[in-house]
Tab-separated table of C-alpha atoms in Angstrom:
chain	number	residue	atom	x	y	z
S	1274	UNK	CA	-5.555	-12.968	-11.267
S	1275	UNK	CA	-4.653	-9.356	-11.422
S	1276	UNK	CA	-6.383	-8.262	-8.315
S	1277	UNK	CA	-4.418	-11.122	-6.303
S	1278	UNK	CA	-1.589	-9.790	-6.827
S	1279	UNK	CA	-2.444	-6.410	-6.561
S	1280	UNK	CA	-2.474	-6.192	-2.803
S	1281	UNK	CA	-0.313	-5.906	0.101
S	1282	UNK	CA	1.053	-8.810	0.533
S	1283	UNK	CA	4.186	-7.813	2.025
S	1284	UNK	CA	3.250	-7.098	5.554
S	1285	UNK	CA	1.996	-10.755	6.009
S	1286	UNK	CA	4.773	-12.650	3.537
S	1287	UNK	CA	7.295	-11.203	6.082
S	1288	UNK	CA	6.189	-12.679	9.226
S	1289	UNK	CA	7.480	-15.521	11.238
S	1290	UNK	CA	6.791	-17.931	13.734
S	1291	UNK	CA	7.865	-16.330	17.365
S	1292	UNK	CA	7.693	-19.535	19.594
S	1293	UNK	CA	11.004	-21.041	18.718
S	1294	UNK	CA	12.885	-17.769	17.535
S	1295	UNK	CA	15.783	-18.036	19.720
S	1296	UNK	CA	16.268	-21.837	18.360
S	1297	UNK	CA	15.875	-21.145	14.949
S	1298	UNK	CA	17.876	-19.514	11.851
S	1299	UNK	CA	16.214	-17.461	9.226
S	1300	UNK	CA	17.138	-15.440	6.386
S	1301	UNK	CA	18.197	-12.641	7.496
S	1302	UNK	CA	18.862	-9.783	5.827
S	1303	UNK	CA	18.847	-6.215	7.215
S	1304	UNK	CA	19.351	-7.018	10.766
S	1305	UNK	CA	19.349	-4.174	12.862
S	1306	UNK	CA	16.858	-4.279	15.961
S	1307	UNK	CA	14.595	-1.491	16.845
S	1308	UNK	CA	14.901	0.755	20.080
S	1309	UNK	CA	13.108	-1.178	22.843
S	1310	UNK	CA	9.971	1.138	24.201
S	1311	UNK	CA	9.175	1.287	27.867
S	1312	UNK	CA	7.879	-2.040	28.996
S	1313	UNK	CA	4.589	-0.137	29.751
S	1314	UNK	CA	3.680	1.439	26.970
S	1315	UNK	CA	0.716	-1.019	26.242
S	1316	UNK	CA	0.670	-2.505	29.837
S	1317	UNK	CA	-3.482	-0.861	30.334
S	1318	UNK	CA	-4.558	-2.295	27.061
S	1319	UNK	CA	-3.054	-5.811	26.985
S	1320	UNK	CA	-4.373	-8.941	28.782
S	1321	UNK	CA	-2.260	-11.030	30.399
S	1322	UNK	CA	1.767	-11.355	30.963
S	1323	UNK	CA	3.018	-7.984	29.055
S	1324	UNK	CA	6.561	-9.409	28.974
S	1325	UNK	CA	5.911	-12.618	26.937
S	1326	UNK	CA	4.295	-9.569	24.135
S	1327	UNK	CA	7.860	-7.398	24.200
S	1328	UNK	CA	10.037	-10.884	24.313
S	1329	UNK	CA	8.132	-11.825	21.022
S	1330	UNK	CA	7.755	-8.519	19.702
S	1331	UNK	CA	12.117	-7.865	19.971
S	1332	UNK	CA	13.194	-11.490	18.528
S	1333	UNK	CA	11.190	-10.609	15.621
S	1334	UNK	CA	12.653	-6.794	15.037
S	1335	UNK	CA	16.059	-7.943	15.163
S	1336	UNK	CA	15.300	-11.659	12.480
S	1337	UNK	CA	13.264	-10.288	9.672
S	1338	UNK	CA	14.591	-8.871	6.690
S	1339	UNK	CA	11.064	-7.604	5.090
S	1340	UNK	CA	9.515	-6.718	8.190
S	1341	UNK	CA	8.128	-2.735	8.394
S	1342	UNK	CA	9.119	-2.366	12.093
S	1343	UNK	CA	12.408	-0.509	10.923
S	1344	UNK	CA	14.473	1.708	13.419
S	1345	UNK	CA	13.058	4.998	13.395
S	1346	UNK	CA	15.066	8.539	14.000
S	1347	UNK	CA	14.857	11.887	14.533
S	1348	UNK	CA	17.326	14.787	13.357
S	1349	UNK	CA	19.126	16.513	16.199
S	1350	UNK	CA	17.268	19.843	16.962
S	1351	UNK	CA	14.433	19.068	15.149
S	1352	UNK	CA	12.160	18.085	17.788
S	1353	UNK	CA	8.531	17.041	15.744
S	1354	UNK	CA	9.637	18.400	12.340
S	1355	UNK	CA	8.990	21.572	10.599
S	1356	UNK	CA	5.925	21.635	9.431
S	1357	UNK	CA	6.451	24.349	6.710
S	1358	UNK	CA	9.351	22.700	5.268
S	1359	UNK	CA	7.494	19.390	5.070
S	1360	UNK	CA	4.449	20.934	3.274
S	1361	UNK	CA	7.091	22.479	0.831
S	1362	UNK	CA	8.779	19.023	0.072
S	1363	UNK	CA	5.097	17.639	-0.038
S	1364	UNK	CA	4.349	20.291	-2.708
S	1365	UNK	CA	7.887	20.189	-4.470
S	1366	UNK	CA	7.131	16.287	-5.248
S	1367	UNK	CA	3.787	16.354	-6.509
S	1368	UNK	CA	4.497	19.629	-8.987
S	1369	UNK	CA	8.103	17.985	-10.161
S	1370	UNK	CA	6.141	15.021	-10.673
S	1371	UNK	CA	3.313	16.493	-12.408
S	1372	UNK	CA	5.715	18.519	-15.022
S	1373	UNK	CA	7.918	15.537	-15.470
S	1374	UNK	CA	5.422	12.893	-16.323
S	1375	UNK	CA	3.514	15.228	-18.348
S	1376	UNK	CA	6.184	16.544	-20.147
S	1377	UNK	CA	7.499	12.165	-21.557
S	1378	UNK	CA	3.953	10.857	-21.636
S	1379	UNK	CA	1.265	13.730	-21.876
S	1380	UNK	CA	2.119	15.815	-24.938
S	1381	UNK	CA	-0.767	15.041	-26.565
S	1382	UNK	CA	-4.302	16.775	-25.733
S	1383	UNK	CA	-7.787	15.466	-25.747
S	1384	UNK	CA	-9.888	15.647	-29.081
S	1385	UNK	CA	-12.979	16.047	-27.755
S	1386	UNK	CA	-12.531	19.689	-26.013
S	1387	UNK	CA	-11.920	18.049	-22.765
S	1388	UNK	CA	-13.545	15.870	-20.142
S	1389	UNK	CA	-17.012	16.038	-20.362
S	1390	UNK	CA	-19.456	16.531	-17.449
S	1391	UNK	CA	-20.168	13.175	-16.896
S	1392	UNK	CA	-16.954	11.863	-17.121
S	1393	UNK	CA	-15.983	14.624	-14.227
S	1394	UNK	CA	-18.794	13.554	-12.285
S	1395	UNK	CA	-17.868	9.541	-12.534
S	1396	UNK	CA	-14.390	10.413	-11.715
S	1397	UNK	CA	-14.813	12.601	-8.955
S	1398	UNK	CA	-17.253	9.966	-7.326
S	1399	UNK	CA	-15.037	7.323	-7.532
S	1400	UNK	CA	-11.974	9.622	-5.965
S	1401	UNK	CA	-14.619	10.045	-3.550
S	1402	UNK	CA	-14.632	6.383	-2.142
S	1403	UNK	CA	-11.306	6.028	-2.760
S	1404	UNK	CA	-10.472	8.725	0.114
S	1405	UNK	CA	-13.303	6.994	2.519
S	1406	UNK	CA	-11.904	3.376	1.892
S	1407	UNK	CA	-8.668	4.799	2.412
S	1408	UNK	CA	-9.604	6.984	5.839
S	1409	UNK	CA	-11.700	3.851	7.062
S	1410	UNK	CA	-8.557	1.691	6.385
S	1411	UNK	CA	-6.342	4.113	8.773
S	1412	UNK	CA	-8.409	4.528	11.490
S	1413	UNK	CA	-9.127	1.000	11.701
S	1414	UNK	CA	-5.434	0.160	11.451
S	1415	UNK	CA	-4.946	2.533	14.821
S	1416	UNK	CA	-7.589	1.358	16.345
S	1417	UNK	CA	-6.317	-1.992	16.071
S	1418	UNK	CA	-3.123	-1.256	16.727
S	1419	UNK	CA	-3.953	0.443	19.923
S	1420	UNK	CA	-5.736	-2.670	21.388
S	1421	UNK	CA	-2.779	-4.852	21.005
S	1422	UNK	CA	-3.644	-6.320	17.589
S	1423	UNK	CA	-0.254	-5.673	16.122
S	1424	UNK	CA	1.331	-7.662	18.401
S	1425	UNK	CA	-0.986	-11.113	18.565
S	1426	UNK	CA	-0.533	-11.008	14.733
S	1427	UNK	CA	3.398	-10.722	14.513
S	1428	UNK	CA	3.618	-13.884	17.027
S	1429	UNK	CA	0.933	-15.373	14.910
S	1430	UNK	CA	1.827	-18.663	12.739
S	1431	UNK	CA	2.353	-16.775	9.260
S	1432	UNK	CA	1.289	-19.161	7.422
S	1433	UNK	CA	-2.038	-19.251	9.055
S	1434	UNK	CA	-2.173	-15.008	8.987
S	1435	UNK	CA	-1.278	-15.371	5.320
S	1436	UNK	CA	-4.406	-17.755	4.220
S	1437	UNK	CA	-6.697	-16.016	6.587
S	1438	UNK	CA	-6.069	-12.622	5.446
S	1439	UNK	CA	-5.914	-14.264	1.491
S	1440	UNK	CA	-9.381	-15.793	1.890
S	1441	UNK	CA	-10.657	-12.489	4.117
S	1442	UNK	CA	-8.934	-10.205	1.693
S	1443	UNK	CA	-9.623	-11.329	-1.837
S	1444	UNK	CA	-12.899	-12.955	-0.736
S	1445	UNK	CA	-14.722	-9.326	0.473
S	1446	UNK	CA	-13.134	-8.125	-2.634
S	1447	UNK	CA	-15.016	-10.515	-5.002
S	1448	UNK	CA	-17.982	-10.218	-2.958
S	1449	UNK	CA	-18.227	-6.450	-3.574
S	1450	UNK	CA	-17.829	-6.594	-7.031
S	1451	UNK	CA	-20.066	-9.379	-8.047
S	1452	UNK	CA	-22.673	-7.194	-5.718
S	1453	UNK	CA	-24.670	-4.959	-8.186
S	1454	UNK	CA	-25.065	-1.247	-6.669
S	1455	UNK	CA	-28.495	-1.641	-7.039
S	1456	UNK	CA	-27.960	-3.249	-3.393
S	1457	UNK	CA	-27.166	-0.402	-1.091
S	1458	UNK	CA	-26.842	-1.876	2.094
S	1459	UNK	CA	-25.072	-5.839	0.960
S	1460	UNK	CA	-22.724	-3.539	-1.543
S	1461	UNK	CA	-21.521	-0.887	0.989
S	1462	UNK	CA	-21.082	-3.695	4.209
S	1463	UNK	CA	-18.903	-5.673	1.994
S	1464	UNK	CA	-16.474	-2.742	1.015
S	1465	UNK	CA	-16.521	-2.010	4.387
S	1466	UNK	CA	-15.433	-5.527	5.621
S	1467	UNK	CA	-13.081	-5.600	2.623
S	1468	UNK	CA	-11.314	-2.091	4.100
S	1469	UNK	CA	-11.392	-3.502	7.583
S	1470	UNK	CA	-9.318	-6.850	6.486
S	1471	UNK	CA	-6.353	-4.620	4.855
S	1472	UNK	CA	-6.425	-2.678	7.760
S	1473	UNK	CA	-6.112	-5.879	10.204
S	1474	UNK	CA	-3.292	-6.885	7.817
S	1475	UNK	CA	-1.566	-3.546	7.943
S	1476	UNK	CA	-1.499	-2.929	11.361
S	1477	UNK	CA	1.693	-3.573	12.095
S	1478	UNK	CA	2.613	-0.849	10.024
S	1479	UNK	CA	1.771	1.904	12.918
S	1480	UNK	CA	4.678	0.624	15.003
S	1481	UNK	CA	7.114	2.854	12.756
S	1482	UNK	CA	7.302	6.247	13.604
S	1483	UNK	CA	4.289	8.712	13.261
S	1484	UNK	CA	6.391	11.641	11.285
S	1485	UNK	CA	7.569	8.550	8.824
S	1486	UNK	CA	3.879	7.790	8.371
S	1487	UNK	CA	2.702	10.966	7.639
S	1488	UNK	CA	5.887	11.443	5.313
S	1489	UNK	CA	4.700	8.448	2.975
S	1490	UNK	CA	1.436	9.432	2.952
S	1491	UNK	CA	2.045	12.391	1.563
S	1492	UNK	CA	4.668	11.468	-0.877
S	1493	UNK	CA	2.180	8.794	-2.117
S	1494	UNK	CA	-0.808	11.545	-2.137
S	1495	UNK	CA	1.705	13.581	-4.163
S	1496	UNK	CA	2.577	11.057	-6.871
S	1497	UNK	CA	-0.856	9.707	-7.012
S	1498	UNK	CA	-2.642	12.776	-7.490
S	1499	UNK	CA	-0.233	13.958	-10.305
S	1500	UNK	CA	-0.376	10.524	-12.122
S	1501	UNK	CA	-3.475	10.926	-11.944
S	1502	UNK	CA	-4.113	14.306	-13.321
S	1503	UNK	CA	-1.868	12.945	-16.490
S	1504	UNK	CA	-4.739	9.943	-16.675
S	1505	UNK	CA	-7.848	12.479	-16.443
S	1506	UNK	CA	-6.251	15.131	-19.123
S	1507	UNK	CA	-4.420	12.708	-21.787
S	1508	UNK	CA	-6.021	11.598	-24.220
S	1509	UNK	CA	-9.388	9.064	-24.516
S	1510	UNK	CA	-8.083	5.673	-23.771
S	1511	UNK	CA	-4.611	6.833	-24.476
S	1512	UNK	CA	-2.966	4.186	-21.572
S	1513	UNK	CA	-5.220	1.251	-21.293
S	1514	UNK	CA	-2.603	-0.519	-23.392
S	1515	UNK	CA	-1.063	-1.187	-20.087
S	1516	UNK	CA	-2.293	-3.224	-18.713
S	1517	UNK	CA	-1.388	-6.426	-19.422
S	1518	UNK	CA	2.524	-5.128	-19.604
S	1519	UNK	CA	1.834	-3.860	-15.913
S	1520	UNK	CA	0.579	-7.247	-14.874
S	1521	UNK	CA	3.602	-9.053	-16.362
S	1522	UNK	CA	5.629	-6.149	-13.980
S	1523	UNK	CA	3.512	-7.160	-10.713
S	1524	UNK	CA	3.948	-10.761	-11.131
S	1525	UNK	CA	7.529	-10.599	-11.211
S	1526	UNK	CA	7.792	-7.207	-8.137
S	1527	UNK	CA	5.687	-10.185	-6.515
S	1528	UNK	CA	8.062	-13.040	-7.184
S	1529	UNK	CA	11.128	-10.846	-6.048
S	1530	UNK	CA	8.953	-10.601	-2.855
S	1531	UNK	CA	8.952	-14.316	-2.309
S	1532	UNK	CA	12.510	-14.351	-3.146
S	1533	UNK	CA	14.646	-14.535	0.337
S	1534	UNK	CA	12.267	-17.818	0.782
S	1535	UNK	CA	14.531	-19.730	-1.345
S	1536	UNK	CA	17.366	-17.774	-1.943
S	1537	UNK	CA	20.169	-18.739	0.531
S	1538	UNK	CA	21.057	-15.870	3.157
S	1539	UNK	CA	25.010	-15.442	1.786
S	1540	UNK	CA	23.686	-14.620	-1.996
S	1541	UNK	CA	24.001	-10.838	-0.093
S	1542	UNK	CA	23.824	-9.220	-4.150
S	1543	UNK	CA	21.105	-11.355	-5.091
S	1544	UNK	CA	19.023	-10.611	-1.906
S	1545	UNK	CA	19.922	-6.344	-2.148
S	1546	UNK	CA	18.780	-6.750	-5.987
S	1547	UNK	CA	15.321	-8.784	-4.881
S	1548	UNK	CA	14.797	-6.149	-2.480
S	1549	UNK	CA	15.145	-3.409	-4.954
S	1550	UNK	CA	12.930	-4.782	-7.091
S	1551	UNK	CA	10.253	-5.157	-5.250
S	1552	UNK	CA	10.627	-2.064	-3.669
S	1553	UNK	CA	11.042	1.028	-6.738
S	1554	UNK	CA	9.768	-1.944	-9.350
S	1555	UNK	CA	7.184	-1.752	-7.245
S	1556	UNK	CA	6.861	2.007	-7.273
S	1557	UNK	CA	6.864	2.679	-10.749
S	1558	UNK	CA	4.600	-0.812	-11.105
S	1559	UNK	CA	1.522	0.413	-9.076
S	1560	UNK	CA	2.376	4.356	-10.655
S	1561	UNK	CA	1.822	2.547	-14.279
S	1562	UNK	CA	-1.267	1.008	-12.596
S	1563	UNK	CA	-2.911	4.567	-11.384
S	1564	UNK	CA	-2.233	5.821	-15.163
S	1565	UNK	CA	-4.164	2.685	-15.937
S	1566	UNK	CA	-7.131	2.882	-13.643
S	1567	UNK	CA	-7.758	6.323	-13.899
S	1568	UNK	CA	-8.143	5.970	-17.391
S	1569	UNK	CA	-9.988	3.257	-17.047
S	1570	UNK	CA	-12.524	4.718	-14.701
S	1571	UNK	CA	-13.252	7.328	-17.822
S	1572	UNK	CA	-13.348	4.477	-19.908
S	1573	UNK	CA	-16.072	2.664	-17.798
S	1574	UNK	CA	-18.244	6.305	-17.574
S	1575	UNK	CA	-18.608	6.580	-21.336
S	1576	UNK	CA	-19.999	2.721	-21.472
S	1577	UNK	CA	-22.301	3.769	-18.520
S	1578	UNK	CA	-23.488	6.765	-20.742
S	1579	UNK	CA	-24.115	4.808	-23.502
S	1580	UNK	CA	-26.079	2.245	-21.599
S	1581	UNK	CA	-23.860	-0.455	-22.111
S	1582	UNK	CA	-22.735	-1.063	-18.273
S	1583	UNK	CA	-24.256	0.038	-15.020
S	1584	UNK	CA	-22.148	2.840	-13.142
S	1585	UNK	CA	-19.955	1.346	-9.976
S	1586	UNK	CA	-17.873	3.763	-8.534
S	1587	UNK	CA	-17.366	1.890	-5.682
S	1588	UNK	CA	-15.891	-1.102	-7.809
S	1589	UNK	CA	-13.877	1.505	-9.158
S	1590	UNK	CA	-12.090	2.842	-5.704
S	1591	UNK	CA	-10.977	-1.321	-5.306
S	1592	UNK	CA	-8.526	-0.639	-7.694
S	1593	UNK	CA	-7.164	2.466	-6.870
S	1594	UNK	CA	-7.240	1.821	-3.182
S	1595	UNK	CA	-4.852	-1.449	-3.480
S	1596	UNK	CA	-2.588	1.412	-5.999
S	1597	UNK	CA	-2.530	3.249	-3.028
S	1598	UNK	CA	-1.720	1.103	-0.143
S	1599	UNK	CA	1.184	-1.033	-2.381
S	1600	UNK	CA	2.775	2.458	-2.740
S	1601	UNK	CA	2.055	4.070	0.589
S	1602	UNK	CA	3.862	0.397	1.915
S	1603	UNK	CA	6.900	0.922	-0.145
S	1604	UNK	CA	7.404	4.570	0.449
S	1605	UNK	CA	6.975	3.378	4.171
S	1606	UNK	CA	9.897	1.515	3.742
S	1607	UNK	CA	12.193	3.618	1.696
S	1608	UNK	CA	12.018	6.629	4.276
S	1609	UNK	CA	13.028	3.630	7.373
S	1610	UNK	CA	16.043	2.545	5.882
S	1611	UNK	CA	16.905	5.978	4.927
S	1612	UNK	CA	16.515	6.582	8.493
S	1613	UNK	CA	18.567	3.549	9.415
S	1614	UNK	CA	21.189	4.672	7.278
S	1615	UNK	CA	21.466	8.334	8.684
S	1616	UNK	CA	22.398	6.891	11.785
């Protein structure tokens, strides 16, 4: 049950049918429509009429409330950014984050002298994957994104999408863990296929703006990789107690997801407190679940040592992969509508 709800859901809970859009009232929340591109920006890599693609693609941007197509900017006189000062913030964020989290939950040290050899190696391969799923998950996203993807699956019935990319998703996930890693080649092509259905569902994600992208990845690199340094260098089994509080806390970040489904459009308080939820809930949710993980992976590499399971460090990237793309989604979101406000 965990792993279903671990996953980015979002994306696909937020899109609508696009036939009858001008005939139809939804929920609406955050309203404001994006900046129309040229009407040939795709025009040599779709088939057929390109204006029934930008009709569908605009009703949508200006009726969802959860949708990730949110109005981009750009600060007068910046041009593309400076690259220095982003690297700083980059840097700022992931060393006040480490100090901060290890000064309230890492004050105590290991026992054993530290993290043994095998443990390092364990960890390290399962960071390992966890960087290629993650890479393989981009690149596919573009790629689909590029060939017109994004747009057949925002005019898509989202009901349909939703069930598809359940089945797809969570399926190729099951698959690869019941495989045993004795199986090279079945093991490895369902992890693949797994990758390649979150990246179908993400896709739409690459219509924000490039510099906004970049910006969440490497907030959520930053806070990652120093909740994850506290996991490696606390001590043994120190957070595993988590998880079943952290489950309780993505069940309901996933319910206040589902929320403007039933919730009538004038509760406005109601709706602005869902959507906070899910969104810094959500943060600090899939944070407590990288404390969890991480620890768990060293967990898992002293039962391999000791015989008593086989080692699976692609398994172990699953986890930390879905940790990844639930808070690279929300930190997507965050910087948009600070962009929307700025305006």
């Amino acid at each position: 049950m965990a792993f279903m709800l671990r996953r980015p859901f979002a994306v696909t809970g937020a899109l609508k049918q696009s036939s009858n859009i001008p005939q139809q009232t939804f929920r609406a929340f955050h309203q404001t429509p994006l900046k129309s591109k040229p009407s040939n920006f795709f025009s040599s890599r779709l088939t057929g009429p390109v204006s029934s693609f930008f009709a569908s693609r605009n009703a949508l941007q200006s009726s969802f409330r959860r949708s990730y197509n949110q109005q981009t900017y750009s600060a007068p006189g910046t041009g593309s950014g400076n690259l220095t000062q982003r690297l700083l913030y980059g840097g700022a964020i992931f060393g006040g984050t480490l100090v901060a989290i290890n000064l309230i939950f890492n004050r105590e040290t290991r026992e054993d002298g530290g993290m043994p050899p095998f443990e390092r190696a364990y960890l390290n391969d399962t960071f390992l994957h966890t960087g290629l799923g993650i890479g393989i998950i981009g690149l596919a996203a573009r790629q689909l994104h590029v060939s017109g993807w994004s747009y057949r699956l925002m005019s898509a019935n989202p009901w349909l999408v939703l069930g598809i990319g359940l089945v797809g998703s969570i399926g190729t996930m099951i698959a690869t863990r019941a495989t045993p890693p004795e199986n090279y080649v079945a093991k490895y092509g369902l992890w693949t296929a797994f990758n390649l259905t979150q990246a179908a569902l993400l896709a739409p994600l690459m219509f924000m703006q490039p510099a906004i992208l970049a910006r969440a990845g490497l907030y959520t690199v930053g806070m990652m990789g120093s909740i994850a340094f506290v996991g490696a260098t606390a001590k043994q089994e120190k957070y595993l107690y988590l998880g079943g509080p952290l489950l309780a806390g993505v069940a309901i970040v996933a319910l206040s997801g589902l929320a403007p489904l039933v919730i009538p459009a004038t509760a406005t308080r109601t709706l602005m407190m869902t959507e906070n939820l899910w969104l810094y809930g959500g943060l600090a949710v899939f944070g407590g679940f990288t404390l969890y993980d991480v620890q768990k992976v060293l967990y898992h590499a002293r039962m391999a040592e000791r015989g008593l399971m086989q080692k699976d460090t692609v398994n172990e990237s699953i986890s930390l992969e879905l940790d990844f793309l639930n808070i690279f989604i929300r930190m997507v979101q965050i910087l948009g509508m600070s962009g929307n406000r700025r305006r």
